[in-house]
XYZ file of C-alpha atoms in Angstrom:
674
model
C -33.316 10.543 35.132
C -34.048 13.059 32.257
C -32.026 12.408 28.976
C -32.656 15.668 27.668
C -34.790 19.091 28.593
C -34.987 20.759 25.769
C -33.371 24.061 26.905
C -33.886 27.705 25.971
C -31.579 28.735 23.129
C -30.620 24.800 21.680
C -30.704 25.909 18.419
C -30.687 22.165 17.102
C -32.593 19.043 18.116
C -32.105 15.961 16.636
C -35.737 14.856 15.724
C -34.551 10.641 16.428
C -33.503 11.360 19.554
C -35.468 10.918 23.215
C -36.245 13.912 24.903
C -38.166 15.569 27.716
C -39.992 18.737 27.261
C -42.048 20.827 29.497
C -45.559 22.064 28.280
C -46.379 25.455 29.597
C -49.769 24.661 30.930
C -48.251 22.009 32.914
C -47.266 22.048 36.732
C -43.983 22.538 37.899
C -42.486 18.824 37.704
C -44.835 17.993 34.715
C -43.130 16.372 31.573
C -43.862 14.986 27.876
C -41.440 12.137 27.570
C -41.468 12.008 23.395
C -39.388 9.726 20.425
C -38.531 11.248 17.423
C -40.765 14.168 17.281
C -42.459 16.763 19.469
C -46.005 15.892 20.678
C -48.237 18.318 21.998
C -47.407 20.791 24.836
C -46.475 24.433 24.111
C -42.319 24.108 24.388
C -39.588 26.955 24.456
C -36.943 24.396 22.446
C -35.435 27.779 20.561
C -34.672 25.395 17.172
C -33.970 27.475 14.191
C -34.321 26.621 10.306
C -31.672 26.872 8.022
C -33.313 29.822 5.980
C -30.757 32.622 5.436
C -31.178 35.997 7.629
C -32.157 38.852 6.290
C -31.832 42.553 7.814
C -35.477 42.255 8.149
C -35.938 38.999 9.373
C -32.973 38.026 11.939
C -33.403 33.986 11.529
C -36.458 33.216 10.519
C -37.206 30.196 13.064
C -39.656 27.440 12.294
C -42.102 26.623 14.475
C -42.273 23.155 16.547
C -45.264 21.084 15.339
C -47.340 21.769 18.679
C -51.225 21.383 18.716
C -51.714 24.680 20.858
C -49.294 27.213 20.402
C -48.908 30.075 23.353
C -50.559 33.282 22.732
C -48.000 35.758 21.528
C -49.258 38.579 23.953
C -49.187 36.565 26.857
C -46.120 36.630 29.595
C -43.772 34.033 28.956
C -43.772 30.926 31.242
C -40.458 31.193 32.801
C -40.827 27.347 33.691
C -40.279 26.391 29.987
C -36.807 28.192 29.737
C -34.596 25.209 31.014
C -30.786 24.361 30.206
C -31.095 20.993 31.239
C -27.676 20.468 33.161
C -29.611 20.092 36.382
C -29.034 15.874 35.905
C -27.541 13.220 37.972
C -24.676 12.095 35.478
C -24.507 8.791 36.996
C -26.045 7.546 33.851
C -24.926 9.897 31.509
C -22.699 8.243 28.573
C -18.796 9.156 29.234
C -16.930 10.974 26.684
C -15.192 8.257 24.320
C -11.346 6.769 25.264
C -10.304 8.742 22.240
C -11.229 11.983 23.527
C -8.716 14.493 23.045
C -7.713 15.737 26.749
C -5.472 18.277 27.493
C -4.145 21.704 27.824
C -3.370 24.902 25.986
C -0.854 27.802 25.900
C 0.632 30.400 23.068
C 4.114 30.735 22.458
C 4.242 34.822 23.045
C 2.551 34.314 26.453
C 5.115 31.644 27.977
C 8.164 31.454 25.703
C 10.221 34.623 26.706
C 13.573 34.478 25.246
C 11.989 37.358 23.240
C 15.501 38.344 21.392
C 17.847 34.833 21.869
C 18.391 32.286 19.779
C 18.319 34.225 16.888
C 14.323 35.238 17.201
C 13.233 38.206 15.070
C 10.868 40.636 16.919
C 6.970 40.304 16.689
C 4.439 43.200 16.946
C 3.854 41.845 20.549
C 7.433 42.603 21.472
C 7.572 45.682 19.462
C 4.608 47.537 20.712
C 4.367 46.365 24.231
C 8.164 47.992 24.515
C 7.152 50.997 22.658
C 3.957 51.459 24.673
C 4.441 49.974 27.767
C 1.240 51.983 29.766
C -1.344 49.880 27.476
C -0.317 46.662 29.447
C -1.500 46.764 33.351
C 1.012 45.877 35.582
C 1.188 45.667 39.793
C 4.947 46.777 39.745
C 6.188 48.972 36.567
C 9.421 48.880 38.309
C 9.874 45.407 36.824
C 10.928 45.969 33.172
C 8.921 42.682 32.261
C 5.998 43.272 33.941
C 4.701 45.075 30.971
C 5.964 42.998 28.030
C 6.326 39.023 27.365
C 10.452 39.316 27.552
C 10.903 36.578 30.349
C 7.208 35.477 30.366
C 7.694 31.544 31.964
C 10.659 31.011 30.338
C 9.093 27.815 28.142
C 11.724 28.393 26.028
C 14.321 26.641 28.497
C 11.826 24.920 30.551
C 9.220 23.047 28.532
C 10.100 19.987 30.387
C 8.398 21.385 33.314
C 5.506 22.423 31.776
C 5.417 18.742 30.668
C 5.567 17.807 34.360
C 2.265 19.765 34.541
C 0.726 18.159 32.026
C 1.159 14.794 33.428
C -0.527 16.299 36.883
C -3.627 16.512 34.998
C -3.571 13.572 32.951
C -2.911 15.611 29.439
C -2.925 13.230 26.740
C -2.779 16.214 24.044
C -0.818 19.662 24.635
C -2.080 22.499 22.243
C 0.848 25.155 22.013
C 1.651 27.432 19.272
C 4.653 28.202 16.910
C 6.447 31.739 17.197
C 6.616 32.272 13.469
C 9.290 35.124 14.376
C 11.223 32.591 15.960
C 11.757 30.446 13.053
C 11.453 33.111 10.315
C 12.636 36.522 12.081
C 11.988 38.562 9.317
C 8.449 36.976 8.531
C 9.550 35.328 4.920
C 9.967 31.632 4.410
C 11.887 31.310 1.153
C 14.594 28.473 -0.264
C 17.995 29.169 -1.440
C 18.825 28.121 -4.865
C 19.530 24.698 -4.067
C 16.155 24.178 -2.178
C 17.006 25.114 1.471
C 14.773 26.953 3.597
C 16.228 30.186 4.610
C 15.510 28.779 8.519
C 16.631 30.105 11.815
C 17.974 26.566 13.157
C 18.023 27.015 16.271
C 14.522 28.495 16.438
C 13.250 25.620 14.272
C 15.011 22.863 16.496
C 13.431 24.398 19.961
C 9.972 23.256 18.493
C 11.721 19.856 17.507
C 13.160 19.377 20.782
C 9.571 20.349 22.454
C 7.941 17.820 20.233
C 9.972 14.744 20.652
C 9.757 15.133 24.537
C 5.804 15.373 24.376
C 5.924 12.522 22.560
C 8.156 10.196 24.521
C 5.900 11.337 27.732
C 2.627 9.939 25.448
C 1.456 13.512 24.927
C 0.223 14.173 21.284
C 1.314 17.379 19.871
C -1.902 19.676 18.611
C 0.321 23.071 17.158
C -1.330 26.321 16.446
C 0.605 28.205 13.578
C -0.709 31.611 14.239
C -1.336 32.815 17.956
C -1.184 36.759 17.339
C 2.635 37.203 17.107
C 3.174 38.027 14.022
C 6.629 38.831 12.763
C 6.664 42.780 13.089
C 8.876 42.996 9.830
C 5.786 42.149 7.719
C 3.845 44.685 9.495
C 6.590 47.166 9.045
C 6.950 46.368 5.218
C 3.541 46.138 4.403
C 1.174 46.456 7.208
C 0.363 42.571 7.923
C -2.970 40.998 7.849
C -4.122 44.335 6.162
C -2.315 43.481 3.199
C -3.353 40.492 0.487
C 0.425 39.353 0.886
C 0.309 38.129 4.374
C -2.055 35.263 3.058
C 1.175 33.892 1.110
C 3.744 34.287 3.602
C 1.937 32.609 6.204
C 1.253 29.512 3.664
C 5.003 29.810 2.602
C 5.472 29.689 6.776
C 3.441 26.847 7.208
C 4.446 25.048 4.684
C 8.019 25.067 6.007
C 6.503 23.684 9.521
C 4.178 20.925 7.417
C 7.259 19.910 6.076
C 9.959 19.989 8.948
C 7.510 18.522 11.905
C 4.525 16.892 9.578
C 5.943 13.365 10.493
C 5.322 13.762 14.275
C 2.528 16.653 14.304
C -1.208 15.249 13.019
C -3.082 17.894 14.557
C -2.796 21.685 13.067
C -4.597 24.725 13.798
C -3.608 27.494 11.130
C -5.337 30.748 12.918
C -6.070 31.145 16.919
C -8.837 33.775 16.749
C -9.395 35.917 14.314
C -11.275 37.958 15.259
C -9.545 38.929 18.341
C -6.806 39.477 16.710
C -8.751 41.900 13.975
C -10.909 43.336 15.709
C -9.032 43.990 19.399
C -5.463 44.403 17.029
C -7.330 46.970 14.659
C -10.058 48.750 15.662
C -10.910 48.316 19.596
C -8.456 49.399 22.243
C -5.592 49.955 22.385
C -5.924 46.111 23.587
C -4.161 44.144 21.407
C -1.164 44.563 19.376
C -0.853 46.641 16.930
C -3.216 49.043 18.816
C -4.438 50.149 15.759
C -7.434 51.382 17.586
C -10.249 54.548 16.208
C -8.699 57.013 18.858
C -6.405 59.355 16.842
C -2.528 57.862 17.972
C -1.253 59.718 20.853
C 2.102 59.767 19.573
C 0.835 62.149 16.994
C 0.628 64.831 19.510
C 2.880 63.531 21.780
C 6.355 61.506 20.629
C 7.026 60.067 23.814
C 3.700 58.906 24.647
C 3.824 55.095 26.293
C 0.088 54.496 26.271
C -2.139 54.520 23.360
C -2.874 54.094 19.647
C -0.392 53.434 17.552
C 0.158 55.236 13.698
C 3.331 53.021 12.562
C 2.976 50.785 10.049
C 4.191 50.319 6.654
C 2.445 51.048 3.368
C -0.657 48.459 2.381
C -2.650 47.197 -0.591
C -5.724 45.512 1.043
C -6.252 43.254 -2.638
C -3.776 43.234 -5.172
C -5.875 45.864 -7.234
C -6.467 48.450 -4.424
C -4.130 51.495 -4.320
C -1.510 51.685 -1.925
C -2.245 53.391 1.556
C 0.735 55.352 3.007
C 3.576 54.029 5.541
C 2.670 55.776 9.268
C -0.328 56.574 8.507
C -3.679 56.827 11.420
C -5.958 53.890 11.872
C -8.653 53.717 9.063
C -11.743 52.805 9.107
C -12.239 49.055 7.987
C -8.901 47.663 9.374
C -10.645 45.101 11.220
C -12.796 44.150 8.221
C -9.683 43.799 5.936
C -7.713 42.201 8.474
C -10.559 39.450 9.245
C -10.707 39.145 5.328
C -7.353 38.410 4.993
C -6.294 36.583 7.796
C -8.853 34.122 6.420
C -7.803 34.150 3.269
C -4.401 33.185 4.991
C -5.560 30.348 6.388
C -7.409 28.707 3.093
C -3.858 29.226 1.352
C -1.914 27.186 4.073
C -4.641 24.255 4.184
C -4.801 24.408 0.517
C -0.467 23.768 0.556
C -1.034 21.157 3.558
C -3.566 19.164 1.095
C -1.858 19.296 -2.096
C 1.564 18.355 -0.675
C 1.509 16.510 3.091
C -2.069 15.408 3.955
C -2.098 12.241 2.082
C 1.142 11.181 3.127
C 0.994 12.707 6.785
C -2.636 11.548 7.201
C -3.026 14.677 9.757
C -5.809 17.093 10.563
C -5.907 20.624 9.775
C -8.594 23.480 10.856
C -9.194 26.871 11.873
C -10.100 28.142 15.731
C -12.494 30.816 15.835
C -14.065 32.180 18.921
C -17.101 33.825 20.314
C -20.079 34.078 22.457
C -22.976 31.569 22.147
C -25.985 34.023 22.383
C -28.664 33.471 24.837
C -32.028 35.677 24.402
C -32.399 38.301 26.907
C -35.691 37.147 29.298
C -37.168 39.056 32.156
C -40.455 38.859 34.410
C -43.630 39.830 31.997
C -42.045 39.609 29.117
C -44.307 38.943 26.625
C -44.111 35.167 24.282
C -43.915 37.417 21.456
C -40.966 39.758 22.304
C -39.197 36.508 23.777
C -39.432 34.888 19.892
C -38.138 37.944 18.584
C -35.011 38.195 21.485
C -34.369 34.340 19.927
C -34.336 35.663 16.641
C -31.748 38.360 17.163
C -29.597 36.033 18.995
C -29.090 34.001 16.126
C -28.203 37.381 13.759
C -25.725 37.924 16.922
C -24.061 34.803 16.382
C -23.801 35.278 12.863
C -21.779 38.320 13.150
C -19.847 37.267 16.311
C -19.146 33.735 15.413
C -20.155 32.847 12.120
C -18.422 35.765 10.213
C -15.336 33.663 10.953
C -16.567 29.883 11.159
C -18.922 30.154 7.990
C -16.382 30.970 5.185
C -14.191 27.664 6.163
C -17.408 25.590 6.267
C -19.638 27.263 3.670
C -17.229 29.435 1.877
C -18.631 32.856 2.251
C -19.581 35.346 5.078
C -23.160 34.324 6.183
C -25.976 36.091 4.067
C -27.148 38.425 7.095
C -23.648 40.295 7.306
C -23.155 40.291 3.664
C -26.723 42.521 3.739
C -25.951 43.954 6.840
C -22.602 45.715 5.905
C -23.292 46.611 2.162
C -20.351 47.357 -0.136
C -18.083 47.728 3.260
C -17.664 44.103 3.320
C -14.750 42.654 1.073
C -16.214 39.641 -1.318
C -14.598 36.831 -1.996
C -13.742 35.878 -5.514
C -15.050 32.715 -6.933
C -11.911 31.240 -6.775
C -11.401 32.286 -3.035
C -15.208 30.834 -2.335
C -13.979 27.549 -3.714
C -10.600 27.531 -1.749
C -12.599 28.129 1.409
C -15.339 26.064 1.523
C -14.251 23.047 3.595
C -10.995 24.524 4.172
C -11.520 22.938 8.197
C -11.044 19.843 8.618
C -12.665 19.665 12.551
C -13.509 23.316 14.004
C -11.950 24.520 17.015
C -13.769 26.386 19.239
C -12.583 29.097 22.356
C -15.140 29.652 24.810
C -16.004 31.120 27.798
C -18.552 33.236 28.135
C -21.824 33.752 26.629
C -24.053 37.173 25.623
C -27.729 38.026 25.819
C -28.939 39.388 22.961
C -32.075 41.545 21.801
C -33.449 43.917 19.755
C -32.759 47.374 20.522
C -35.254 49.479 21.480
C -35.850 53.214 21.115
C -36.802 55.433 24.321
C -40.751 55.363 23.438
C -40.434 51.519 23.516
C -40.540 50.593 19.964
C -38.072 48.680 18.575
C -35.002 50.252 16.660
C -35.725 48.967 12.802
C -32.790 46.978 11.227
C -31.048 48.686 8.376
C -32.881 48.804 4.873
C -30.453 47.850 1.716
C -29.922 51.842 1.183
C -28.498 52.112 4.835
C -26.618 48.822 4.864
C -22.608 49.700 5.722
C -20.248 48.961 9.186
C -21.745 51.477 11.037
C -25.488 50.441 10.513
C -24.917 46.731 10.343
C -25.982 46.290 13.899
C -28.079 49.542 14.925
C -30.708 47.756 16.037
C -28.964 44.932 17.905
C -27.647 44.561 21.562
C -25.499 41.518 22.958
C -22.830 42.192 25.738
C -23.022 39.479 28.900
C -24.118 42.396 31.285
C -26.610 45.333 31.213
C -23.979 47.910 30.851
C -20.370 49.307 30.555
C -18.472 51.273 33.205
C -14.986 52.938 33.559
C -12.276 49.938 31.843
C -15.510 48.238 30.318
C -16.463 47.036 33.872
C -19.613 45.015 33.522
C -22.932 46.802 35.460
C -24.843 43.879 36.802
C -26.868 41.811 36.372
C -24.656 40.135 34.453
C -24.665 36.754 32.720
C -22.966 34.347 35.545
C -21.072 36.016 38.078
C -17.842 38.263 37.633
C -14.630 35.893 36.889
C -11.327 37.610 36.898
C -11.514 39.130 33.408
C -13.934 42.238 32.793
C -15.083 40.352 29.896
C -15.478 36.974 31.727
C -18.531 35.546 33.328
C -18.827 32.234 34.368
C -22.209 30.932 32.477
C -21.300 26.889 31.971
C -24.466 26.207 29.229
C -22.811 28.455 27.101
C -20.596 25.184 25.838
C -24.160 23.500 25.288
C -25.779 25.931 23.389
C -22.566 26.997 21.201
C -22.313 23.371 19.897
C -25.533 22.862 19.347
C -25.153 26.048 17.084
C -22.680 24.556 15.462
C -24.184 21.576 14.830
C -27.288 23.329 13.681
C -25.673 25.198 11.523
C -22.907 22.992 9.761
C -24.755 19.892 9.632
C -22.505 17.305 7.529
C -19.638 19.758 6.716
C -17.313 19.185 10.213
C -16.017 15.821 8.997
C -13.775 15.496 12.160
C -16.311 17.196 14.834
C -15.208 20.274 17.054
C -12.872 20.328 19.795
C -12.657 23.182 22.547
C -9.685 24.451 22.006
C -9.784 27.224 24.691
C -11.731 27.176 28.482
C -11.236 28.812 31.320
C -10.786 31.578 33.479
C -9.320 33.839 35.580
C -10.627 33.736 39.133
C -12.183 36.941 40.898
C -9.180 39.517 41.732
C -7.996 42.594 43.075
C -8.412 43.875 39.627
C -11.788 42.473 38.650
C -14.377 40.896 40.790
C -18.005 41.236 41.758
C -18.086 39.570 45.364
C -21.965 39.859 47.207
C -23.644 40.733 43.740
C -27.237 41.385 44.787
C -28.375 42.531 41.619
C -27.541 39.576 39.521
C -28.651 37.430 42.175
C -32.128 38.776 42.106
C -32.087 38.716 38.454
C -31.625 35.013 37.894
C -34.400 34.530 41.272
C -36.593 36.567 39.445
C -36.537 34.361 36.491
C -36.429 31.133 38.632
C -32.646 30.175 37.585
C -31.339 31.381 40.968
C -28.130 28.368 40.629
C -27.036 30.967 37.511
C -26.143 34.154 39.573
C -23.543 32.157 41.655
C -22.856 34.477 43.826
C -19.054 34.602 45.514
C -18.100 36.250 48.984
C -14.458 38.330 49.455
C -12.855 35.054 50.704
C -13.004 33.527 47.322
C -11.355 36.524 45.646
C -7.432 35.639 44.636
C -4.775 37.804 47.039
C -1.024 38.084 44.802
C 1.012 36.524 47.551
C -1.242 34.239 49.520
C -0.458 31.011 48.675
C -2.583 29.595 51.401
C -5.981 30.829 49.888
C -7.671 30.842 46.540
C -4.301 31.590 44.289
C -3.646 28.253 45.059
C -6.915 26.471 46.679
C -8.847 27.466 43.077
C -12.165 26.321 44.137
C -14.274 29.449 41.677
C -11.928 27.936 38.687
C -12.563 24.264 39.787
C -16.320 25.029 40.046
C -15.979 26.563 36.403
C -14.775 23.486 34.844
C -16.503 21.128 36.494
C -20.164 22.746 35.221
C -18.552 23.802 31.390
C -17.353 20.030 31.450
C -20.678 18.651 32.659
C -22.551 20.676 29.880
C -19.346 19.571 26.966
C -20.703 15.888 28.449
C -24.314 16.710 27.734
C -23.868 17.870 24.566
C -22.283 14.749 23.415
C -24.198 11.859 25.536
C -27.134 13.521 25.067
C -27.128 15.724 22.298
C -25.433 13.538 19.798
C -22.946 16.553 19.773
C -19.970 15.258 17.513
C -17.379 16.658 20.047
C -13.784 15.274 20.131
C -11.225 17.113 22.531
C -11.228 19.849 25.170
C -7.905 21.599 25.949
C -8.580 23.423 29.299
C -6.897 27.713 29.105
C -4.217 27.545 30.403
C -2.009 24.962 31.619
C 0.432 27.291 33.486
C -0.074 31.345 34.682
C 1.445 33.558 32.063
C 1.294 36.951 30.556
C -2.189 37.696 29.407
C -1.711 40.182 26.994
C -3.223 43.737 28.079
C -3.605 42.783 31.492
C -0.286 41.340 32.210
C 0.855 39.036 34.712
C -2.228 39.054 37.539
C -4.605 38.383 35.737
C -4.026 34.599 35.912
C -5.728 31.526 33.616
C -3.411 29.104 34.830
C -3.950 25.755 36.431
C 0.018 26.242 37.538
C 1.225 29.055 40.129
C 4.248 30.782 38.885
C 6.121 33.951 41.420
C 6.704 36.009 38.181
C 8.256 38.950 40.456
C 10.016 37.362 43.359
C 11.139 34.061 42.020
C 14.313 33.621 39.815
C 13.527 29.724 38.607
C 10.248 30.605 37.730
C 9.015 27.121 39.389
C 5.693 25.683 38.537
C 3.330 25.072 41.700
C 0.383 23.104 40.685
C -3.091 24.620 41.801
C -5.569 22.202 42.943
C -8.040 22.886 40.042
C -4.648 21.480 37.799
C -5.104 18.031 39.876
C -8.373 18.151 40.023
C -9.213 18.180 36.101
C -6.570 14.916 36.133
C -9.435 12.922 38.352
C -12.579 14.470 36.186
C -10.347 12.817 33.144
C -10.195 9.484 34.968
C -13.872 9.296 35.946
C -15.624 11.115 32.882
C -13.497 9.896 30.110
C -13.687 6.187 29.342
C -10.092 3.993 29.951
C -8.557 2.580 26.918
């Protein structure tokens, strides 16, 4: 069998690895087997070196040592673009017995009990109540249909969730702690006697959850922050926009380490800082606190139930910066400053853990970032030169989308390309902050769903849009020559215009393209060689199935595109019968074949990354264990492997879907059993 085919955007290749590559002048079934080096034959390896990027030279790729080089003006041989996943897995090494296998959830999406047991208000509580029409709902007559007030009621039904974990043979459960359930005002402090001023009832809830998980031989994997900032801190100083947030977060984290660290050995500080900051403080309105770029609707209509928000506390980005007034319109670069301070919050929490707890508790701590692996755009007739240029831009796009958040915890600073292209619009870390950030993630968590195509933009006359010069470097110009997306255009409501990079799943941003997980793992491995001491954990992966809100059955445009480049399997076309219908328990809502195929394809690529590419990937957390409140998409966008009838079942009974049972069997067949 093939041990490895070099596929188009694997940005790292281990030299000592045995692999098979395809020469461009060989027949369709010809292969060249090599050991330890690349032999003769023109190949499309996508291998990049570690040379820092610059605005005029996005990635400086190395050229494999071929004896012949394809003519740059000739059309690319599409046969050389192969993602290497069309293989028989019979003889492929299984994942190790200590592989961290489980499922994931988030507090606001499942707990409910938003004002019970002493819990304080979070930004999601406040803004979904104030701006309810920012959330999709199939039935607005139901007051909880646009918020997490009740959600799955896991605050009371967490033992039912654990039963579902047992169905999938989960050994780990990734859940998050609600900061405002423990410290309602967001401030973690002690009294004069040194006792924490904590909401004991809220803290006890997590004691109970952790203890019963351990009783069931399931290891807790705890996220400290999954977007539900205490509203009191937003009102006090603007939340993550203010430099003080990093210290309040570190104090809250210290309490959690002290109380739960005897049993919790796997910590995630921050979940998806990009989504929290970019979607919460620029794009949208999608994510709370709805600080998007349009003028706040309540400036002109005080009773508006949708739109961007202006409610915010007085804010200082840094200790020495001027204070911005409260209740102001969203400002340019809020997402950039949020990102800066949330990364420092991560580092401050890790500093506390390492100085006070890690040696005794012997746990691991890291950050979870998200982001799409970048795939160079290709089409029939494209020249080798243009394709190589698109590979450079794929790496550049990954540096902006992923490296912006993964580089600081690994290397101590932002990517060189981001700094050069952003200019003075990018905050700078002090030398002390760089030292604190560098190496601050014991493991790297990655939430991966879809991939993006990438290319250099062109003018109407076909010439390339030039990168920004040093004088032009700023936020607005930083990506002026870059394109990356998983579809060739966008319509109303951010809907994709095909072709799409894989079939359209049940969220407008999500398409099924399984090689993304292997491409991304190799990108991380190449970029951070020797820096990720305890491997990479896939902390989220999954999909909402095509549904009445988002679907594209019989997508002939995408099908024809993938056929044109010789990859028909990735079109993954489906029919109307595969679309979920609310209330139809006899159809794909429960017999979720699209989701099963999703998991099979992505997990196959993960296993290949481990067994063939030698990537140190140590865990996989399926998203999500149960249907839940899917943020701005409400309750009818279902990522869960467990069905809940939110509107008609007062008991919120858990019903395992076929995908949950399927993953239970997948674990037994693909992971070494101790």
